[in-house]
Coordinates of C-alpha atoms and ligand atoms in Angstrom, one line a residue:
M1 CA -0.2 -0.3 0.1
L2 CA 1.7 3.3 -1.0
R3 CA 0.9 6.0 1.7
R4 CA 1.8 9.2 3.1
G5 CA 4.2 8.7 5.8
A6 CA 4.8 5.5 5.5
L7 CA 8.6 4.4 6.3
A8 CA 10.8 3.3 3.9
L9 CA 13.7 4.3 1.4
L10 CA 15.2 5.0 -1.4
V11 CA 18.4 5.0 -3.7
P12 CA 19.0 6.7 -7.2
L13 CA 19.0 5.2 -10.4
R14 CA 21.2 6.3 -12.6
R15 CA 21.2 5.5 -16.5
R16 CA 24.4 5.0 -17.4
S17 CA 26.9 4.9 -14.7
A18 CA 27.9 1.9 -12.5
M19 CA 29.6 4.2 -10.2
A20 CA 27.9 4.7 -6.4
T21 CA 25.9 7.1 -5.4
P22 CA 27.8 10.8 -5.8
P23 CA 29.1 11.7 -2.1
D24 CA 27.0 14.6 -2.1
R25 CA 24.1 12.6 -2.8
R26 CA 21.5 13.3 -0.3
F27 CA 17.6 12.0 0.2
V28 CA 14.7 13.2 2.2
V29 CA 11.2 11.4 3.8
E30 CA 8.6 12.4 4.6
L31 CA 7.3 10.9 7.5
A32 CA 3.1 10.4 8.9
S33 CA 3.9 13.8 10.9
S34 CA 4.7 15.5 7.8
E35 CA 8.2 15.1 9.5
L36 CA 10.9 15.4 7.0
V37 CA 14.2 13.1 7.2
H38 CA 17.1 13.8 5.8
F39 CA 19.8 11.2 5.3
Y40 CA 22.7 10.5 2.8
L41 CA 24.7 7.1 2.5
S42 CA 27.9 7.4 4.5
N43 CA 31.0 5.4 3.0
D44 CA 32.8 2.7 5.4
D45 CA 35.8 4.6 5.7
D46 CA 34.3 7.7 6.7
N47 CA 35.4 8.3 9.8
N48 CA 32.7 10.0 11.0
H49 CA 30.1 9.5 14.3
R50 CA 26.7 10.9 12.8
A51 CA 23.7 9.2 14.0
P52 CA 21.6 7.2 11.9
P53 CA 17.9 8.9 11.1
R54 CA 15.1 9.1 13.1
C55 CA 12.3 6.7 12.5
F56 CA 13.9 5.5 9.4
L57 CA 13.7 1.7 9.8
P58 CA 10.9 -0.6 11.7
R59 CA 12.8 -3.3 13.7
P60 CA 12.8 -5.7 12.5
G61 CA 12.1 -4.4 9.5
R62 CA 13.2 -4.0 6.4
C63 CA 13.2 -1.4 3.4
Y64 CA 14.0 -0.3 -0.2
S65 CA 14.3 2.2 -1.9
F66 CA 15.2 3.3 -5.9
C67 CA 14.6 6.7 -7.6
L68 CA 14.1 7.5 -11.8
P69 CA 16.6 9.1 -13.6
A70 CA 16.9 12.8 -14.0
A71 CA 15.1 14.3 -16.7
G72 CA 16.2 17.0 -18.5
S73 CA 14.1 18.2 -21.8
P74 CA 10.6 18.9 -21.6
R75 CA 10.1 15.7 -23.2
E76 CA 12.3 13.4 -21.1
R77 CA 10.5 15.3 -17.7
V78 CA 6.7 14.3 -19.6
R79 CA 7.8 10.7 -20.0
A80 CA 9.9 10.9 -16.6
A81 CA 6.5 12.2 -14.5
R82 CA 4.1 9.8 -16.3
L83 CA 6.2 6.8 -15.5
H84 CA 6.6 8.0 -11.6
R85 CA 3.4 8.0 -11.6
L86 CA 2.4 4.3 -13.0
L87 CA 4.8 3.3 -10.3
Q88 CA 3.1 5.2 -8.0
R89 CA 0.3 3.1 -8.8
R90 CA 1.6 -0.2 -8.7
L91 CA 3.1 0.6 -5.7
S92 CA -0.2 1.4 -4.1
Q93 CA -3.0 -0.2 -5.9
E94 CA -1.9 -3.6 -6.7
Q95 CA -0.1 -3.8 -3.3
P96 CA 2.4 -6.2 -4.6
F97 CA 4.4 -6.4 -1.3
G98 CA 1.2 -7.2 0.9
A99 CA 0.3 -7.0 4.2
G100 CA 3.1 -5.0 7.0
S101 CA 4.9 -3.0 3.6
A102 CA 4.5 0.5 2.4
A103 CA 5.9 3.0 0.3
L104 CA 6.4 6.6 -0.1
A105 CA 7.3 9.2 -2.2
L106 CA 11.2 10.3 -1.6
L107 CA 13.3 12.7 -3.5
S108 CA 17.2 13.1 -3.8
Y109 CA 19.5 16.1 -4.1
S110 CA 22.3 17.7 -4.1
P111 CA 23.0 20.3 -1.4
S112 CA 26.2 21.6 -3.3
R113 CA 25.6 22.1 -7.2
E114 CA 22.6 22.4 -9.1
A115 CA 22.0 19.1 -9.5
A116 CA 18.8 17.7 -11.4
L117 CA 16.3 16.7 -8.5
E118 CA 15.5 12.4 -8.7
R119 CA 12.4 11.3 -7.6
G120 CA 11.9 8.0 -6.0
F121 CA 10.1 6.0 -3.1
L122 CA 10.7 4.2 -0.2
V123 CA 8.9 0.7 0.6
Q124 CA 9.4 -0.7 4.0
D125 CA 8.6 -3.9 4.6
E126 CA 7.9 -4.9 8.2
R127 CA 7.5 -8.6 8.1
R128 CA 11.6 -8.4 5.9
A129 CA 9.6 -11.4 3.5
P130 CA 11.7 -12.3 1.1
E131 CA 8.9 -11.8 -1.8
T132 CA 8.9 -8.6 -1.1
E133 CA 12.3 -7.7 -2.7
R134 CA 11.8 -10.6 -5.5
S135 CA 8.3 -8.4 -6.6
L136 CA 10.0 -5.1 -6.5
E137 CA 13.0 -6.5 -8.5
E138 CA 10.7 -8.0 -11.1
L139 CA 8.4 -4.1 -11.2
L140 CA 12.0 -2.3 -11.0
R141 CA 13.7 -4.7 -13.9
H142 CA 10.3 -4.3 -15.9
L143 CA 9.3 -0.8 -15.9
L144 CA 12.9 1.0 -15.6
P145 CA 15.5 1.3 -18.2
A146 CA 18.9 -0.3 -17.2
P147 CA 20.8 0.1 -15.0
V148 CA 18.8 0.1 -11.6
H149 CA 20.2 0.9 -8.2
L150 CA 18.0 -0.4 -5.5
A151 CA 19.4 0.2 -2.1
V152 CA 18.3 -2.3 0.8
Y153 CA 18.8 -0.6 4.0
E154 CA 18.9 -3.0 7.7
V155 CA 19.5 -1.7 11.4
A156 CA 22.8 -3.2 12.2
E157 CA 23.5 -4.5 16.2
G158 CA 24.1 -1.3 17.8
G159 CA 21.0 1.2 16.4
E160 CA 23.4 1.8 13.2
V161 CA 21.4 1.7 10.1
R162 CA 23.4 0.0 7.2
C163 CA 22.6 -0.2 3.4
A164 CA 23.7 -2.2 0.4
L165 CA 23.2 -0.8 -2.9
W166 CA 22.6 -3.2 -5.9
R167 CA 23.0 -2.7 -9.5
L168 CA 19.7 -4.1 -11.0
D169 CA 21.2 -5.2 -14.9
G170 CA 18.3 -6.4 -17.8
A171 CA 18.9 -10.1 -17.3
A172 CA 16.4 -11.4 -15.0
Q173 CA 18.6 -12.3 -11.6
D174 CA 21.5 -10.7 -12.9
R175 CA 22.2 -7.9 -9.8
Q176 CA 25.8 -6.7 -8.5
L177 CA 26.5 -5.3 -5.5
V178 CA 27.9 -1.6 -5.6
R179 CA 29.0 -0.7 -2.4
R180 CA 27.8 -1.2 1.4
A181 CA 27.4 2.2 3.8
R182 CA 25.9 3.2 6.7
V183 CA 23.1 5.2 6.5
V184 CA 23.4 8.6 8.3
A185 CA 21.4 11.7 9.4
E186 CA 21.8 15.3 7.5
E187 CA 21.2 18.1 8.4
E188 CA 18.3 20.4 6.5
P189 CA 18.8 22.2 4.1
A190 CA 17.8 26.0 4.4
L191 CA 15.1 26.3 1.2
H192 CA 13.5 22.4 0.8
S193 CA 15.0 20.9 -1.8
A194 CA 12.3 21.0 -4.4
C195 CA 11.6 25.0 -4.2
A196 CA 14.8 25.0 -7.2
H197 CA 12.7 23.1 -9.6
L198 CA 9.2 24.7 -9.0
L199 CA 9.0 26.8 -12.0
E200 CA 10.0 24.2 -14.2
D201 CA 7.7 21.5 -13.0
A202 CA 5.0 22.9 -11.4
V203 CA 4.1 26.6 -11.5
F204 CA 4.7 27.8 -15.1
R205 CA 5.1 31.4 -15.3
S206 CA 4.4 32.2 -18.8
R207 CA 2.2 30.7 -21.4
G208 CA 4.7 29.6 -23.7
A209 CA 6.7 27.0 -21.0
A210 CA 3.2 25.6 -19.8
R211 CA 2.6 25.2 -23.5
R212 CA 6.2 23.0 -24.4
V213 CA 4.4 20.4 -21.5
L214 CA 1.5 19.9 -23.0
E215 CA 3.0 19.6 -26.4
E216 CA 5.1 16.5 -25.7
C217 CA 1.5 15.4 -24.3
T218 CA -0.6 15.1 -27.7
S219 CA 0.7 11.6 -28.7
L220 CA 0.1 10.0 -25.1
I221 CA -2.9 12.3 -24.6
P222 CA -5.2 13.3 -27.1
E223 CA -6.8 16.2 -25.7
A224 CA -3.3 17.6 -25.0
K225 CA -4.1 18.8 -28.1
A226 CA -7.8 20.2 -28.3
V227 CA -6.0 22.5 -25.0
L228 CA -3.5 23.8 -27.2
D229 CA -6.3 24.7 -30.3
L230 CA -7.9 26.5 -28.3
V231 CA -5.4 28.4 -26.2
D232 CA -4.1 29.1 -30.2
Q233 CA -7.1 30.9 -30.9
C234 CA -6.4 33.2 -27.8
P235 CA -5.0 36.1 -28.5
Q236 CA -1.2 36.6 -27.1
H237 CA -1.8 39.6 -24.9
P238 CA -5.7 40.3 -24.5
K239 CA -6.6 43.5 -23.0
K240 CA -8.4 44.2 -20.1
G241 CA -11.4 46.9 -20.5
D242 CA -12.9 49.2 -18.3
F243 CA -14.5 47.2 -15.8
P244 CA -13.3 46.1 -12.8
V245 CA -11.9 42.6 -12.4
I246 CA -12.6 41.0 -9.6
V247 CA -11.7 36.9 -8.8
I248 CA -12.3 35.2 -5.5
E249 CA -9.8 32.5 -4.3
G250 CA -9.8 30.2 -1.2
L251 CA -9.9 26.7 -0.1
D252 CA -12.5 24.7 -1.4
A253 CA -15.9 25.2 0.2
T254 CA -15.2 28.8 1.4
G255 CA -18.2 30.7 0.0
K256 CA -16.8 31.4 -3.6
T257 CA -19.4 30.3 -5.7
T258 CA -22.0 31.4 -3.3
L259 CA -20.2 35.1 -3.3
T260 CA -19.5 35.0 -6.8
Q261 CA -23.1 34.4 -7.6
A262 CA -24.6 37.2 -5.4
V263 CA -22.0 39.7 -6.7
K264 CA -22.5 39.1 -10.5
D265 CA -26.4 39.5 -9.2
S266 CA -25.5 42.9 -6.9
L267 CA -22.9 44.0 -9.8
N268 CA -25.0 43.3 -12.9
A269 CA -21.5 41.5 -13.6
V270 CA -20.0 39.0 -15.7
L271 CA -19.7 35.7 -13.7
L272 CA -16.3 33.3 -15.2
R273 CA -14.8 30.6 -13.6
S274 CA -11.6 29.1 -13.8
P275 CA -10.7 26.6 -15.6
P276 CA -13.6 27.9 -18.1
P277 CA -16.4 25.3 -19.5
S278 CA -14.8 25.0 -22.6
V279 CA -11.7 22.9 -21.4
S280 CA -13.6 21.9 -17.9
Q281 CA -14.8 18.3 -19.6
W282 CA -11.3 17.2 -19.9
R283 CA -10.4 18.0 -16.2
K284 CA -10.6 15.0 -15.2
I285 CA -8.0 13.0 -17.6
F286 CA -5.4 15.7 -16.9
D287 CA -6.6 15.4 -12.7
D288 CA -5.1 11.8 -13.4
E289 CA -1.5 13.0 -15.1
P290 CA 1.0 13.7 -12.8
T291 CA 2.0 17.0 -11.4
L292 CA 4.0 18.2 -14.6
I293 CA 1.1 17.6 -16.5
R294 CA -2.2 18.9 -14.8
R295 CA -0.7 21.7 -13.6
A296 CA 0.6 23.0 -17.5
F297 CA -3.0 22.4 -18.2
Y298 CA -4.4 24.6 -15.3
A299 CA -1.9 26.7 -16.2
L300 CA -3.4 27.3 -20.0
T301 CA -6.9 27.5 -19.4
N302 CA -6.0 31.0 -17.6
Y303 CA -4.5 32.2 -20.7
I304 CA -8.2 31.1 -22.1
L305 CA -9.7 32.6 -19.4
A306 CA -7.7 36.0 -19.6
S307 CA -9.5 36.1 -23.3
E308 CA -12.6 35.8 -22.1
I309 CA -12.4 38.1 -19.4
A310 CA -11.1 41.0 -21.6
K311 CA -14.2 40.7 -23.8
A312 CA -16.3 40.6 -21.0
S313 CA -14.9 43.4 -19.6
S314 CA -15.0 45.6 -22.4
K315 CA -18.7 45.2 -21.5
S316 CA -19.3 44.9 -17.4
P317 CA -17.5 44.5 -14.2
V318 CA -16.3 41.1 -14.2
I319 CA -16.4 38.2 -11.3
V320 CA -13.8 35.9 -11.4
D321 CA -14.2 32.0 -9.7
R322 CA -10.8 31.2 -9.3
Y323 CA -7.7 32.0 -11.7
W324 CA -3.9 32.4 -11.4
H325 CA -3.6 32.3 -8.1
S326 CA -5.5 28.8 -7.3
T327 CA -3.5 27.6 -9.7
A328 CA 0.3 28.4 -8.0
A329 CA -1.3 28.0 -4.8
Y330 CA -2.3 24.3 -5.3
A331 CA 1.0 23.4 -7.5
V332 CA 3.3 25.0 -4.1
A333 CA 1.4 23.2 -2.2
T334 CA 1.6 19.8 -3.6
E335 CA 5.2 19.9 -4.8
I336 CA 6.4 21.1 -1.6
S337 CA 6.4 18.4 1.1
G338 CA 6.7 18.7 4.9
K339 CA 5.2 21.8 7.3
V340 CA 4.4 25.2 5.9
Q341 CA 7.9 26.2 7.4
N342 CA 9.5 24.3 3.9
L343 CA 7.6 26.8 1.6
P344 CA 9.7 28.9 -0.9
P345 CA 10.2 31.9 1.2
L346 CA 8.1 35.4 0.8
H347 CA 8.6 37.1 -2.4
H348 CA 10.0 33.8 -4.5
E349 CA 9.4 33.5 -8.1
V350 CA 6.2 31.3 -7.5
Y351 CA 4.7 34.1 -6.4
H352 CA 4.7 36.6 -8.4
W353 CA 2.1 37.0 -10.8
P354 CA 2.9 35.9 -15.0
E355 CA 4.3 38.9 -17.3
D356 CA 2.0 37.8 -19.8
L357 CA -0.9 37.1 -17.9
L358 CA -4.2 39.7 -18.1
K359 CA -4.0 40.8 -14.6
P360 CA -6.9 41.6 -12.5
D361 CA -8.3 44.5 -10.3
V362 CA -8.6 43.0 -7.0
V363 CA -8.5 39.5 -5.6
L364 CA -9.7 38.0 -2.9
L365 CA -9.2 35.3 -0.5
L366 CA -12.4 34.0 1.6
T367 CA -10.9 32.2 5.0
V368 CA -12.4 30.0 7.2
S369 CA -11.8 28.4 10.0
P370 CA -10.5 24.6 9.2
E371 CA -13.7 23.4 11.2
E372 CA -16.6 25.4 9.4
R373 CA -14.8 24.3 6.4
I374 CA -15.3 21.2 7.0
R375 CA -19.0 21.2 8.5
R376 CA -19.9 23.6 5.1
L377 CA -17.7 20.9 3.1
K378 CA -19.9 17.7 5.0
G379 CA -22.7 19.9 4.5
R380 CA -22.8 20.5 0.4
G381 CA -22.6 16.6 0.9
M382 CA -21.1 16.7 -2.7
E383 CA -18.4 14.1 -4.1
K384 CA -15.0 15.6 -3.2
T385 CA -11.7 15.7 -5.3
E386 CA -8.7 13.7 -4.7
E387 CA -7.1 16.6 -3.8
E388 CA -9.7 18.2 -1.4
T389 CA -10.1 14.5 0.2
E390 CA -6.2 15.1 1.0
L391 CA -6.6 18.5 2.1
E392 CA -9.5 17.6 4.4
A393 CA -7.2 14.8 6.0
N394 CA -3.8 17.2 6.1
T395 CA -3.4 20.0 7.8
C396 CA -0.6 20.6 6.9
F397 CA -1.5 20.1 3.4
R398 CA -4.3 23.1 3.5
Q399 CA -1.5 25.6 5.5
K400 CA 0.6 25.4 3.0
V401 CA -1.9 26.3 0.5
E402 CA -3.5 29.1 2.7
E403 CA -0.2 30.5 3.5
S404 CA 1.1 30.1 -0.6
Y405 CA -1.8 32.4 -0.9
R406 CA -1.2 34.6 0.9
R407 CA 2.3 35.1 0.0
M408 CA 1.0 36.1 -3.8
E409 CA 2.0 39.4 -5.1
N410 CA 1.2 42.3 -7.0
P411 CA -1.7 41.4 -7.5
T412 CA -1.8 40.2 -3.7
C413 CA -4.4 37.7 -2.3
Q414 CA -6.2 40.3 0.2
P415 CA -8.1 37.9 2.6
V416 CA -11.6 38.4 3.8
D417 CA -13.1 36.6 6.6
A418 CA -15.9 34.6 5.3
S419 CA -17.3 33.3 8.4
P420 CA -20.3 35.2 8.8
S421 CA -23.7 34.7 7.1
R422 CA -23.5 34.8 3.2
E423 CA -25.4 38.5 3.6
E424 CA -22.6 39.8 5.5
V425 CA -19.6 38.2 3.7
L426 CA -21.3 39.7 0.5
K427 CA -21.7 43.1 1.9
A428 CA -17.4 43.2 2.9
V429 CA -17.0 42.1 0.1
L430 CA -19.2 44.9 -2.2
H431 CA -17.4 47.2 0.2
L432 CA -14.1 46.4 -0.9
V433 CA -14.5 46.4 -4.0
K434 CA -16.6 49.8 -4.4
N435 CA -13.3 51.4 -2.2
Q436 CA -10.7 49.9 -4.5
C437 CA -13.1 49.4 -8.2
H438 CA -14.5 52.6 -10.2
L439 CA -17.8 51.6 -10.2
P440 CA -19.9 52.6 -13.8
Ligands
LIG1 N1 -21.5 32.8 4.2 C1 -21.5 31.4 4.8 N2 -22.4 31.3 5.6 C2 -22.8 29.8 5.9 N3 -22.5 28.7 4.7 C3 -22.3 29.5 3.8 C4 -21.6 30.3 3.2 N4 -21.0 30.4 2.0 C5 -21.3 29.3 1.3 N5 -21.7 28.5 2.5 C6 -22.5 27.2 2.4 O1 -21.0 26.2 2.1 C7 -21.1 25.2 1.7 C8 -19.8 25.9 0.5 O2 -19.9 27.3 -0.6 P1 -19.4 26.9 -1.6 O3 -19.7 28.7 -2.7 O4 -20.1 26.0 -2.5 O5 -17.8 26.9 -1.6 P2 -16.9 26.9 -3.2 O6 -17.0 27.5 -4.0 O7 -15.6 27.8 -2.2 O8 -16.1 25.4 -2.8 C9 -22.3 25.7 0.7 O9 -23.1 24.6 1.4 C10 -23.0 27.2 1.0 O10 -24.2 27.2 1.0
LIG2 N1 -7.6 28.2 -11.8 C1 -7.4 27.2 -11.0 C2 -8.1 26.5 -11.1 C3 -8.6 25.3 -10.5 N2 -7.4 24.9 -10.1 C4 -7.3 23.3 -9.8 O1 -8.9 22.5 -9.8 C5 -8.9 22.4 -7.9 C6 -10.3 23.3 -7.7 O2 -11.1 23.3 -8.5 P1 -12.4 22.4 -8.0 O3 -13.5 23.0 -8.9 O4 -12.5 21.9 -6.7 O5 -12.7 24.0 -7.0 P2 -14.0 24.7 -6.2 O6 -14.6 26.0 -6.9 O7 -15.0 23.7 -6.1 O8 -13.3 25.2 -4.6 C7 -7.5 22.9 -6.7 O9 -7.5 21.6 -6.6 C8 -6.7 23.5 -8.3 O10 -5.5 21.5 -8.4 C9 -6.2 24.8 -10.3 O11 -5.0 24.8 -10.4 N3 -6.1 26.6 -11.1

């Protein structure tokens, strides 16, 4: 079973080299508590006395880890992301390792240089069953390009964590020991290891950047072509009309639908939503894809929405249910594991509005307490998306989305307390809008 927060481990997989993990490779795994554990593999002859990492291995269990090769070009990144997704599914849905085993995603990074981030998995086997290792090897030989590096971890006498790094070649059963190492704790880097890669992998800050990702998907996902066709019909730099454009943001069930409808009626405005109806038929398909593809889709839908905003705002005020800030905030929160403290710092580029996207006049962020939000979610009784179920289950994730919204700049998201009655929230919002926009 693949579950957030299980214990398990990883080792990087290098495509061409038979060499061991470079000494500056570091690993980070997220535990059930949302704590991140950082560690590295220390050569046996290193004379350091660092402690083993916390909560690493169940006793008398065993852990395994592996990584996918790092990808460079958009084409390689699309393929690697889909392969990662496939592995994730196989590890979670098919439960190849039986009861007592669990897996979770793990990152491998280098603190000293801008080496590519490698994504992998940690698999924990509480039972130390020989079938676990056999099934895992089979899966890796089948799905990953050879040679694959597989790390096997055990607790040695005295509480040390030992790792044996194996190289699996193409042929079945062919496996060579690359090295043995001690597993030691590493300090947390100042910036989360995924921060440096957010702009390539999840937060696309131009139409071109998102477009390049979907272009590489057209042979794999036919709907990607349909989305690109729609985007290409939109002007490159649509101009906002003279009427105000007001965006409402917030977590699911904070009252966006209710409020935007009421503002529409009060101001005689046009109500638009992101993603717009012209693409929402493909949403389920892209929601099922890995982050890279899913976020590129949502990024592009904002450009389609922008051309609708441009047209509508020449005739009347426009109220918009979600826009760019949702795309960026959810992308950052999903990519950055662990707690809210791990988010990219204030003023990081991920919080900047894309230069080529039509800007609204005002962006309001609806906030309600977690308890009230869950009450509203239950009251609505609608089926929740996988992401929203995760939000509910994972307070950290919810905090990361909301804090990312709060860090957005130019335009900022102005928080509005949406806990009072519908009428009071509407009144507060109309007051803000009238103060900040010229209404005819
Ligand atoms: N100010 C409010 N007070 C109480 N309930 C509200 C308020 N605003 C919205 N709701 C209710 O909360 C639920 C979620 O609201 P909705 O507008 O659908 O949120 P969103 O569009 O942000 O997901 C709905 O059942 C709605 O009737
Ligand atoms: N502009 C947008 C709109 C939605 N989204 C994604 O869509 C999800 C929320 O959409 P939704 O339709 O469930 O939102 P509600 O309006 O129902 O609250 C978020 O989890 C985001 O992943 C986005 O990335 N960018």
